[in-house]
């Protein structure tokens, strides 16, 4: 096997002696041959099975000849929007265009179209009408059935319909893509490949199906929010490889979109094989003059140790994409990758992360999942840990100790986040002790997300008392190290269930902490999460009970501003929120106040006399406002800013 980048041009094909590719892989990301990029994994897996794969990264969608660069593939086109949904990649939660794209050369924005998967497929169809098109990646995976699209504010078809593709692979795709490739290679027509797990296809009827669930049809879910919620509940209950049924969704042109059950989780040996493939572990040299690919710097010296997550957060799409069964690599596989890192000329001795969706998950939540699947009627950790939950950090501790002992490794950090409620379920202090002593760079990032019990309920997060207990335990254990190391909480505004009352409650909690958090995220309704379903329908699909959801930009802006109320730019929004919600007691100079009284930008002096009087009543002593912050909190804020600038990573949501 040639240790080199896969062909991106005709000349590359000629060097390998190829006249034709078996598959041409079109991706919305720049070509980075690293196991953190989906196109790299799938193309290398196919290569390991003897298939010739060429890559066309970020083709010019305005030029139909851009997808002819490698000629007509023998078996088919593989199409992905990239590591992110193209709309999330392009737009903020306020639907404003982002300025940079970490997955493009030099961080340049605009290298891929909106709804990239659909656009690329339509481009292919213009030139190669008879070549099979197989779509995959996060964009296709989470849009595989009718879905609410936040950016157009409507329910869209399955992406399989709008793209015109022949087959959709959802989930991680290693097993299903090989099975599809073998079927095509044997001479099967793509329309006959209807049996592969982890795939979605179109059918004219349901005569050949059995033991399936027919969802409400597209016309119904696109016009009735309650029907949409009911459909989503069924989908959410059928994401497990062992228990899921085939799902069928009808479209009015008498076409049916059929979703097969998910592919089975990879075994440890299969995971090891995937991560042992001959990745170049770098971006293609053609990007060097443009400044490289920023996203690589985030993960080049990080190690993926697991997949899947049984945490079950409502706002996370992992249940739909990777599933709830945790899959892990062996210690040997991970150590080999670490040794490989130490030989890189840019390696400085620091492994930036060892984890995955949740760093401290190293085995399924219970053993029965490996034969019977996950429970469809309850979560493993919410509202409290299941009595069958396997709580054990020993394997992870052992792994981290081995990594610390690798020659050339100075420090092993954990940055992908730990599940604090899982830590609290473990009575042994060993993991937290080692975490504090060896694996934190001044800060430990955890995700309580909110402190209101009502909001936490809809988030699927543990009660605030669990987080508070974790903080006390962490502080007790960390004190023994003699190090100043702090907990940085991830917080989220405007999640379903959060009224202005809960938003102000969160602001008061932050006030009592004594610092303004930098890690704040406004809830983003991305495709195929429970929270997005609540946002669109106004009901919790699990119970069908109504749930309040902030939907206006202005209210969302006020809720976010309250979390960072000390920021002068947020003053007007914070004051407006407090006045509208009869909380002027928080405007003044008292230590319990959030902001001091002053005019809003759009107020005139005469119009604000009454309001100022109300503010003054809440004022105790103006001199209290001049009290300085404690040295400890000032140092923490400086440390946090330094840390975020040097080693900050994007959240995995």
XYZ file of C-alpha atoms in Angstrom:
653
model
C 0.000 0.000 0.000
C 1.385 3.428 -0.997
C 1.923 5.751 1.996
C 0.806 9.005 0.430
C -2.176 11.290 0.075
C -4.965 9.903 -2.083
C -5.188 11.306 -5.634
C -6.626 14.800 -6.035
C -5.675 15.193 -9.720
C -5.172 13.220 -12.905
C -1.419 13.425 -12.468
C -1.772 11.832 -9.007
C -3.754 8.994 -10.591
C -1.085 8.500 -13.266
C 1.624 8.244 -10.600
C -0.295 5.327 -9.135
C -0.914 3.803 -12.531
C -4.676 4.354 -12.334
C -6.815 4.922 -15.383
C -10.041 5.235 -13.384
C -11.089 5.623 -9.750
C -13.546 3.166 -8.264
C -14.999 5.984 -6.166
C -14.645 9.739 -6.348
C -15.162 11.334 -2.951
C -16.502 14.899 -2.991
C -16.257 16.771 0.303
C -17.128 20.256 1.493
C -14.012 20.288 3.684
C -10.448 20.773 2.564
C -8.577 17.483 2.213
C -7.057 16.585 5.579
C -5.823 13.016 5.831
C -6.405 12.583 9.550
C -8.672 10.199 11.445
C -10.683 13.100 12.871
C -12.030 13.836 9.378
C -14.834 11.666 8.034
C -13.669 11.739 4.418
C -10.234 10.472 5.497
C -11.664 7.537 7.457
C -14.125 6.386 4.791
C -11.640 6.724 1.916
C -8.902 4.893 3.831
C -11.303 2.126 4.855
C -12.279 1.608 1.218
C -8.625 1.674 0.214
C -7.866 -1.050 2.755
C -10.441 -3.238 0.996
C -8.753 -2.734 -2.345
C -10.806 0.115 -3.795
C -9.289 3.070 -5.634
C -10.541 6.329 -4.141
C -9.838 9.850 -5.383
C -10.705 13.051 -3.516
C -12.215 16.267 -4.893
C -12.210 18.658 -1.938
C -14.396 21.754 -2.077
C -15.252 21.747 -5.795
C -16.441 25.011 -7.329
C -20.209 24.468 -7.244
C -20.664 27.233 -9.840
C -18.675 25.227 -12.379
C -20.098 21.852 -13.372
C -16.702 20.782 -14.707
C -15.216 20.950 -11.222
C -16.531 17.486 -10.400
C -15.021 15.992 -13.577
C -11.475 16.534 -12.342
C -10.839 12.826 -11.777
C -13.117 11.559 -14.515
C -16.040 9.190 -14.240
C -15.716 6.755 -11.315
C -16.225 3.051 -11.992
C -18.608 2.436 -9.079
C -19.936 5.747 -7.813
C -19.584 9.145 -6.207
C -19.378 9.560 -2.443
C -20.616 12.960 -1.256
C -20.381 14.720 2.096
C -20.804 18.328 3.229
C -17.865 17.839 5.610
C -17.306 17.448 9.334
C -20.077 19.970 10.067
C -23.535 20.631 8.700
C -22.871 23.263 6.041
C -25.477 25.615 7.525
C -23.967 25.433 11.016
C -20.595 25.970 9.390
C -21.825 29.111 7.628
C -24.176 30.778 10.110
C -24.315 31.751 13.766
C -27.376 30.986 15.862
C -28.600 34.478 14.905
C -28.357 33.430 11.243
C -25.528 35.854 10.618
C -22.791 34.806 8.229
C -19.646 33.594 9.950
C -16.377 35.239 8.940
C -14.111 32.195 8.973
C -14.276 28.488 8.197
C -11.780 26.361 10.136
C -12.159 23.531 7.614
C -11.058 25.624 4.619
C -7.593 26.811 3.510
C -6.427 29.702 5.660
C -9.822 29.738 7.379
C -11.400 31.319 4.291
C -15.200 31.440 4.317
C -17.282 30.639 1.230
C -15.464 27.574 -0.062
C -18.626 25.465 0.006
C -22.294 26.232 -0.734
C -25.235 26.310 1.654
C -26.869 22.866 1.848
C -23.663 21.532 0.313
C -24.724 17.891 -0.031
C -27.734 18.788 -2.171
C -25.777 21.218 -4.340
C -22.939 18.768 -4.990
C -25.343 15.982 -5.929
C -27.247 18.195 -8.346
C -23.917 19.188 -9.887
C -22.991 15.539 -10.433
C -26.363 14.764 -11.986
C -25.799 17.407 -14.655
C -22.776 15.531 -16.006
C -22.993 11.915 -14.848
C -26.645 10.921 -14.959
C -26.052 7.175 -14.660
C -23.404 7.037 -11.921
C -24.598 6.015 -8.432
C -24.406 8.739 -5.783
C -23.995 7.756 -2.134
C -24.252 10.536 0.447
C -23.089 10.535 4.054
C -21.511 12.590 6.816
C -23.159 14.584 9.595
C -25.318 16.704 7.270
C -26.885 13.687 5.588
C -27.025 11.591 8.744
C -29.106 14.118 10.684
C -31.330 15.019 7.721
C -32.088 11.472 6.653
C -35.838 11.806 7.231
C -38.167 14.819 7.196
C -36.575 17.336 9.540
C -37.056 20.836 10.879
C -34.605 23.211 9.223
C -33.897 26.207 11.458
C -32.441 28.376 8.700
C -35.505 28.223 6.441
C -37.864 27.765 9.417
C -39.735 24.882 7.841
C -39.835 21.104 7.693
C -37.728 19.858 4.800
C -37.852 16.582 2.913
C -35.431 13.803 3.604
C -32.146 14.958 2.101
C -32.300 11.821 -0.032
C -35.262 13.367 -1.880
C -33.846 16.845 -2.396
C -30.348 15.694 -3.358
C -31.472 13.079 -5.867
C -28.873 10.698 -4.412
C -29.386 6.961 -4.698
C -28.379 5.903 -1.207
C -27.676 7.541 2.147
C -25.268 6.198 4.762
C -25.975 7.425 8.283
C -23.857 7.128 11.378
C -20.097 6.661 11.120
C -20.431 4.455 8.055
C -17.341 2.207 7.990
C -19.261 -1.076 7.874
C -22.050 0.038 5.589
C -19.800 1.732 3.004
C -17.771 -1.459 2.486
C -20.932 -3.535 2.133
C -22.325 -1.077 -0.428
C -19.016 -0.985 -2.301
C -18.885 -4.785 -2.480
C -22.460 -4.905 -3.776
C -21.724 -2.364 -6.513
C -18.487 -4.151 -7.385
C -20.391 -7.430 -7.796
C -22.549 -5.803 -10.463
C -25.655 -5.048 -8.408
C -27.704 -2.058 -9.416
C -27.699 0.604 -6.698
C -31.525 0.495 -6.618
C -31.336 -3.120 -5.436
C -29.108 -2.341 -2.442
C -31.903 -2.155 0.093
C -30.671 -4.507 2.805
C -27.606 -2.771 4.254
C -27.846 -1.641 7.868
C -27.124 2.026 8.433
C -28.562 3.060 5.068
C -31.602 4.944 3.795
C -33.070 4.388 0.338
C -36.093 5.276 -1.802
C -38.768 2.739 -2.709
C -41.896 2.802 -4.861
C -43.856 0.651 -2.416
C -43.539 -1.266 0.832
C -44.442 -4.709 -0.526
C -41.032 -6.184 0.222
C -40.846 -4.835 3.768
C -41.783 -6.560 7.007
C -41.712 -5.658 10.680
C -41.509 -1.946 9.987
C -43.021 1.224 11.421
C -44.709 3.674 9.088
C -44.185 7.236 10.253
C -46.678 10.017 9.593
C -46.208 11.055 5.968
C -44.317 14.173 4.926
C -47.414 16.282 4.212
C -48.668 15.575 7.724
C -45.456 16.334 9.619
C -44.783 19.455 7.560
C -48.193 20.945 8.336
C -48.929 19.668 11.851
C -46.394 20.188 14.642
C -47.923 17.551 16.898
C -47.565 14.960 14.141
C -43.967 16.043 13.720
C -43.331 15.546 17.444
C -44.926 12.085 17.358
C -42.812 11.109 14.356
C -39.649 12.359 16.012
C -40.381 10.367 19.169
C -40.575 7.183 17.117
C -37.307 8.025 15.380
C -35.630 8.772 18.697
C -36.702 5.391 20.068
C -35.271 3.592 17.034
C -31.634 4.623 16.994
C -30.177 1.476 18.537
C -28.641 -1.228 16.349
C -30.142 -4.060 18.415
C -33.686 -2.822 18.985
C -34.490 -0.431 16.122
C -37.170 -1.198 13.571
C -37.155 -0.231 9.906
C -38.821 3.173 9.520
C -40.837 4.250 6.493
C -41.849 7.788 5.530
C -44.247 8.409 2.648
C -44.119 11.290 0.179
C -47.082 12.325 -1.940
C -45.521 11.292 -5.247
C -45.969 7.699 -4.019
C -42.315 7.491 -3.070
C -41.283 5.991 0.257
C -38.096 6.819 2.109
C -36.983 3.708 3.997
C -34.519 3.826 6.897
C -32.893 0.517 7.769
C -31.819 -0.088 11.392
C -28.403 1.340 12.338
C -25.182 -0.522 11.659
C -23.853 -2.450 14.631
C -21.245 -0.728 16.823
C -17.616 -1.401 16.004
C -15.786 -3.873 18.195
C -12.535 -2.786 19.827
C -10.593 -4.705 17.181
C -12.537 -3.009 14.391
C -11.965 0.404 15.975
C -8.246 -0.349 16.211
C -8.154 -1.312 12.536
C -9.811 1.963 11.521
C -7.353 4.110 13.465
C -4.318 2.086 12.316
C -4.870 2.945 8.640
C -2.038 4.840 6.890
C -3.239 8.405 7.455
C -0.761 11.143 6.553
C -1.956 12.968 9.705
C -1.763 16.305 7.917
C -3.514 18.517 5.401
C -2.643 18.129 1.716
C 0.510 20.064 0.741
C -1.480 22.079 -1.814
C -2.811 24.196 1.091
C 0.584 25.189 2.464
C 0.780 28.522 0.636
C -2.718 29.427 1.856
C -1.837 28.973 5.498
C -2.955 25.380 5.988
C -6.226 24.191 7.527
C -6.989 25.747 10.959
C -9.144 22.822 12.133
C -6.146 20.505 12.080
C -4.341 22.470 14.781
C -7.230 21.729 17.150
C -6.943 17.965 16.818
C -3.532 17.069 15.387
C -2.151 16.122 18.794
C -5.413 14.836 20.280
C -6.415 11.184 20.461
C -9.891 9.777 19.916
C -10.327 7.009 22.463
C -14.063 6.342 22.177
C -17.275 6.858 20.236
C -20.890 7.029 21.256
C -22.329 8.508 24.417
C -24.900 7.292 26.939
C -25.162 10.773 28.464
C -28.331 11.492 26.489
C -28.305 15.319 26.476
C -31.406 16.549 24.639
C -29.545 19.190 22.624
C -26.911 16.771 21.328
C -27.209 14.874 18.029
C -24.917 12.015 19.070
C -27.823 9.683 19.781
C -28.886 10.016 16.140
C -25.384 9.856 14.685
C -23.059 7.658 16.771
C -25.607 6.052 19.067
C -25.645 5.524 22.834
C -23.423 2.438 22.966
C -19.860 3.437 23.787
C -17.194 1.937 21.516
C -13.533 2.066 22.506
C -10.067 1.546 21.123
C -7.560 -0.696 22.881
C -4.736 0.713 24.994
C -2.214 -0.641 22.491
C -3.871 1.206 19.600
C -3.938 4.485 21.511
C -0.345 4.147 22.748
C 0.800 3.453 19.177
C -0.830 6.686 18.044
C 0.846 8.588 20.870
C 4.238 7.160 19.873
C 3.547 8.222 16.292
C 2.805 11.762 17.531
C 6.145 12.023 19.297
C 7.893 11.568 15.949
C 6.137 14.565 14.404
C 8.456 17.548 13.987
C 5.789 19.886 15.400
C 5.120 17.836 18.556
C 6.186 19.724 21.696
C 5.493 16.982 24.200
C 1.840 17.809 24.887
C -1.082 15.529 24.033
C -3.982 17.961 23.970
C -6.794 15.490 24.589
C -7.619 11.828 25.106
C -11.347 11.319 24.799
C -14.327 11.585 22.541
C -17.900 12.764 22.977
C -17.321 12.200 26.714
C -13.744 11.649 27.849
C -14.363 9.399 30.859
C -16.608 6.827 29.118
C -14.507 3.757 28.353
C -17.154 1.037 28.194
C -20.899 0.603 27.574
C -23.095 1.761 30.436
C -24.076 -1.859 31.119
C -23.101 -5.201 29.640
C -26.573 -6.111 28.414
C -26.325 -3.401 25.764
C -23.905 -5.534 23.755
C -26.594 -8.153 23.153
C -29.935 -6.464 23.855
C -29.203 -2.826 23.083
C -29.987 0.292 25.094
C -33.271 0.866 26.876
C -35.810 2.728 24.775
C -37.848 3.994 27.712
C -35.150 5.450 29.967
C -31.717 7.079 30.001
C -28.590 5.716 31.648
C -27.793 8.828 33.722
C -30.945 10.942 33.728
C -32.754 11.798 35.942
C -30.432 9.687 38.115
C -27.930 6.931 37.320
C -29.554 3.610 36.426
C -29.100 0.867 39.018
C -27.534 -1.283 36.273
C -24.958 1.378 35.357
C -21.369 0.161 35.342
C -19.370 2.866 37.112
C -15.646 2.296 36.799
C -12.768 4.612 35.857
C -10.018 2.018 36.294
C -9.496 1.387 32.584
C -9.295 5.105 31.785
C -6.886 5.709 34.671
C -4.677 2.871 33.448
C -4.702 4.271 29.912
C -3.724 7.764 31.053
C -0.881 6.400 33.167
C 0.509 4.521 30.170
C 0.303 7.634 27.998
C 2.147 9.717 30.593
C 4.952 7.153 30.508
C 5.475 7.336 26.724
C 8.984 8.717 26.037
C 8.720 12.241 24.655
C 5.340 12.968 26.261
C 5.538 15.748 28.841
C 1.853 16.212 29.616
C -1.464 14.565 28.755
C -4.449 16.890 28.923
C -8.156 16.086 28.967
C -10.077 18.777 27.101
C -13.074 17.018 25.542
C -14.982 17.250 28.813
C -15.883 14.778 31.524
C -19.353 13.767 32.634
C -19.420 15.040 36.227
C -22.514 13.066 37.261
C -20.755 9.877 36.184
C -17.795 10.939 38.339
C -20.134 11.457 41.283
C -21.525 7.948 40.826
C -17.971 6.662 41.429
C -17.157 6.676 45.155
C -13.446 6.183 44.459
C -11.465 9.461 44.414
C -8.619 8.034 42.314
C -9.776 9.372 38.941
C -10.448 12.910 40.161
C -7.170 12.862 42.076
C -5.173 11.905 38.991
C -7.153 14.376 36.919
C -6.180 17.220 39.258
C -2.578 16.120 39.560
C -1.738 15.374 35.938
C -4.370 16.232 33.338
C -5.594 19.799 33.845
C -3.968 22.934 32.488
C -5.290 25.313 35.125
C -8.914 24.689 34.265
C -11.322 21.773 34.156
C -14.175 22.167 31.709
C -17.502 20.626 32.673
C -20.989 21.208 31.348
C -23.732 21.854 33.913
C -25.372 23.975 31.135
C -27.863 25.596 33.539
C -28.873 25.700 37.196
C -32.676 25.825 36.919
C -34.254 22.438 37.590
C -36.987 23.143 35.052
C -34.480 23.817 32.273
C -32.224 20.930 33.287
C -35.213 18.599 33.021
C -35.677 19.454 29.351
C -31.944 19.326 28.722
C -31.696 15.813 30.132
C -29.014 17.013 32.546
C -28.616 16.066 36.230
C -30.004 18.222 39.026
C -28.007 21.271 40.050
C -27.356 19.659 43.447
C -25.248 17.027 41.666
C -23.102 19.720 40.068
C -22.698 21.561 43.355
C -21.656 18.339 45.076
C -19.121 17.719 42.298
C -17.631 21.197 42.736
C -17.150 20.615 46.479
C -15.569 17.241 45.855
C -13.294 18.653 43.156
C -12.194 21.515 45.404
C -11.463 19.112 48.256
C -9.366 16.840 46.066
C -7.672 19.651 44.160
C -6.678 21.408 47.402
C -4.386 18.479 48.164
C -2.400 19.185 44.992
C -1.484 22.707 46.087
C -2.361 23.968 42.610
C -4.684 26.822 41.678
C -6.956 25.012 39.250
C -10.496 26.064 38.563
C -13.669 24.613 37.128
C -14.953 26.351 33.996
C -18.681 25.641 33.500
C -20.213 25.513 30.054
C -23.535 27.361 30.156
C -26.368 27.574 27.660
C -28.989 30.256 27.204
C -32.448 30.108 25.591
C -32.896 26.348 25.776
C -36.514 25.120 25.677
C -37.976 25.496 29.156
C -35.977 28.642 29.897
C -38.237 31.625 30.539
C -36.807 35.007 31.490
C -37.301 33.946 35.112
C -34.849 31.063 34.691
C -32.465 33.274 32.719
C -32.344 35.807 35.558
C -31.947 32.984 38.064
C -28.869 31.850 36.126
C -27.479 35.403 36.094
C -27.838 35.600 39.875
C -25.989 32.319 40.212
C -23.156 33.688 38.072
C -23.095 36.840 40.214
C -22.556 34.717 43.294
C -19.680 32.891 41.602
C -17.847 36.211 41.304
C -16.786 36.047 37.655
C -18.262 36.250 34.182
C -17.973 32.966 32.240
C -16.435 33.037 28.788
C -17.913 29.690 27.724
C -21.485 30.607 26.795
C -23.591 29.131 24.034
C -26.995 30.223 22.866
C -29.137 27.172 22.101
C -28.753 26.320 18.399
C -31.652 24.288 16.905
C -29.607 21.937 14.719
C -31.303 19.039 12.877
C -32.501 15.924 14.688
C -32.148 16.687 18.373
C -34.838 16.418 21.020
C -34.312 20.068 21.903
C -34.789 21.170 18.294
C -38.048 19.249 18.175
C -39.176 21.109 21.320
C -38.082 24.423 19.796
C -40.130 23.854 16.644
C -43.207 22.139 18.038
C -43.522 23.694 21.495
C -43.978 20.257 23.066
C -41.662 17.705 24.624
C -41.957 14.718 22.241
C -41.278 12.292 25.092
C -44.398 13.347 27.003
C -46.248 15.528 24.464
C -46.584 18.163 27.182
C -46.251 21.857 26.228
C -42.861 23.453 26.873
C -42.041 27.145 26.769
C -39.410 27.971 24.162
C -37.676 31.308 23.481
C -37.940 31.834 19.733
C -37.610 35.578 19.104
C -34.122 36.893 18.407
C -34.629 39.661 20.919
C -35.579 37.399 23.807
C -32.714 35.044 22.963
C -30.345 38.031 22.944
C -31.596 39.131 26.375
C -31.150 35.638 27.838
C -27.614 35.399 26.530
C -26.755 38.922 27.710
C -27.889 38.053 31.228
C -25.260 35.314 31.453
C -22.571 37.881 30.608
C -24.207 40.827 32.355
C -20.863 42.438 33.256
C -20.004 43.005 29.622
C -20.689 46.729 28.953
C -21.990 45.866 25.483
C -24.804 43.872 27.097
C -25.966 46.630 29.457
C -29.045 47.760 27.521
C -30.299 44.207 26.966
C -29.767 43.262 30.603
C -31.536 46.366 31.907
C -34.450 45.875 29.519
C -34.781 42.244 30.627
C -34.780 43.148 34.313
C -37.330 45.964 33.901
C -39.689 43.863 31.764
C -39.608 41.083 34.343
C -40.110 43.313 37.389
C -36.606 42.670 38.719
C -35.446 46.265 39.145
C -34.166 45.143 42.545
C -31.163 43.885 40.574
C -30.420 47.373 39.196
C -28.357 49.443 41.600
C -25.123 49.571 43.558
C -25.880 46.920 46.138
C -23.616 43.880 46.077
C -26.575 41.758 44.994
C -27.335 43.921 41.961
C -26.326 42.897 38.474
C -25.929 46.348 36.918
C -25.843 49.978 38.094
C -28.589 52.422 37.009
C -28.015 54.560 33.921
C -29.908 55.540 30.774
C -30.546 53.100 27.994
C -29.169 54.189 24.633
C -32.622 54.974 23.260
C -33.915 56.791 26.364
C -34.186 60.531 26.924
C -33.596 62.063 30.364
C -37.204 63.130 30.800
C -38.578 59.739 29.862
C -36.432 57.929 32.367
C -37.057 59.930 35.574
C -39.576 57.432 36.926
C -37.341 54.528 36.050
C -34.322 56.173 37.661
C -36.292 56.739 40.850
C -37.123 53.067 41.006
C -33.485 52.214 40.448
C -32.308 54.552 43.211
C -34.613 52.900 45.741
C -32.627 49.733 45.227
C -29.320 51.522 45.825
C -27.633 51.114 49.219
C -24.312 52.830 48.886
C -22.535 54.026 45.770
C -19.194 53.290 47.348
C -19.993 49.578 47.329
C -19.655 49.668 43.562
C -16.011 50.601 43.904
C -15.059 47.446 45.731
C -12.428 45.580 43.801
C -12.670 41.934 42.878
C -10.754 39.474 44.944
C -7.253 38.591 43.780
C -8.344 35.005 43.300
C -11.182 35.873 40.923
C -9.070 38.383 38.983
C -6.367 35.779 38.504
C -8.965 33.243 37.394
C -10.370 35.528 34.708
C -6.865 36.222 33.385
C -6.012 32.541 33.410
C -9.271 31.681 31.676
C -8.689 34.200 28.885
C -5.138 32.962 28.420
C -6.279 29.350 28.331
C -9.114 29.994 25.888
C -6.789 31.840 23.548
C -4.039 29.221 23.600
C -5.744 25.877 23.877
C -9.499 26.510 23.570
C -11.462 23.984 21.566
C -14.866 24.141 20.007
C -17.652 22.433 21.838
C -18.880 19.045 20.461
C -22.573 19.756 19.970
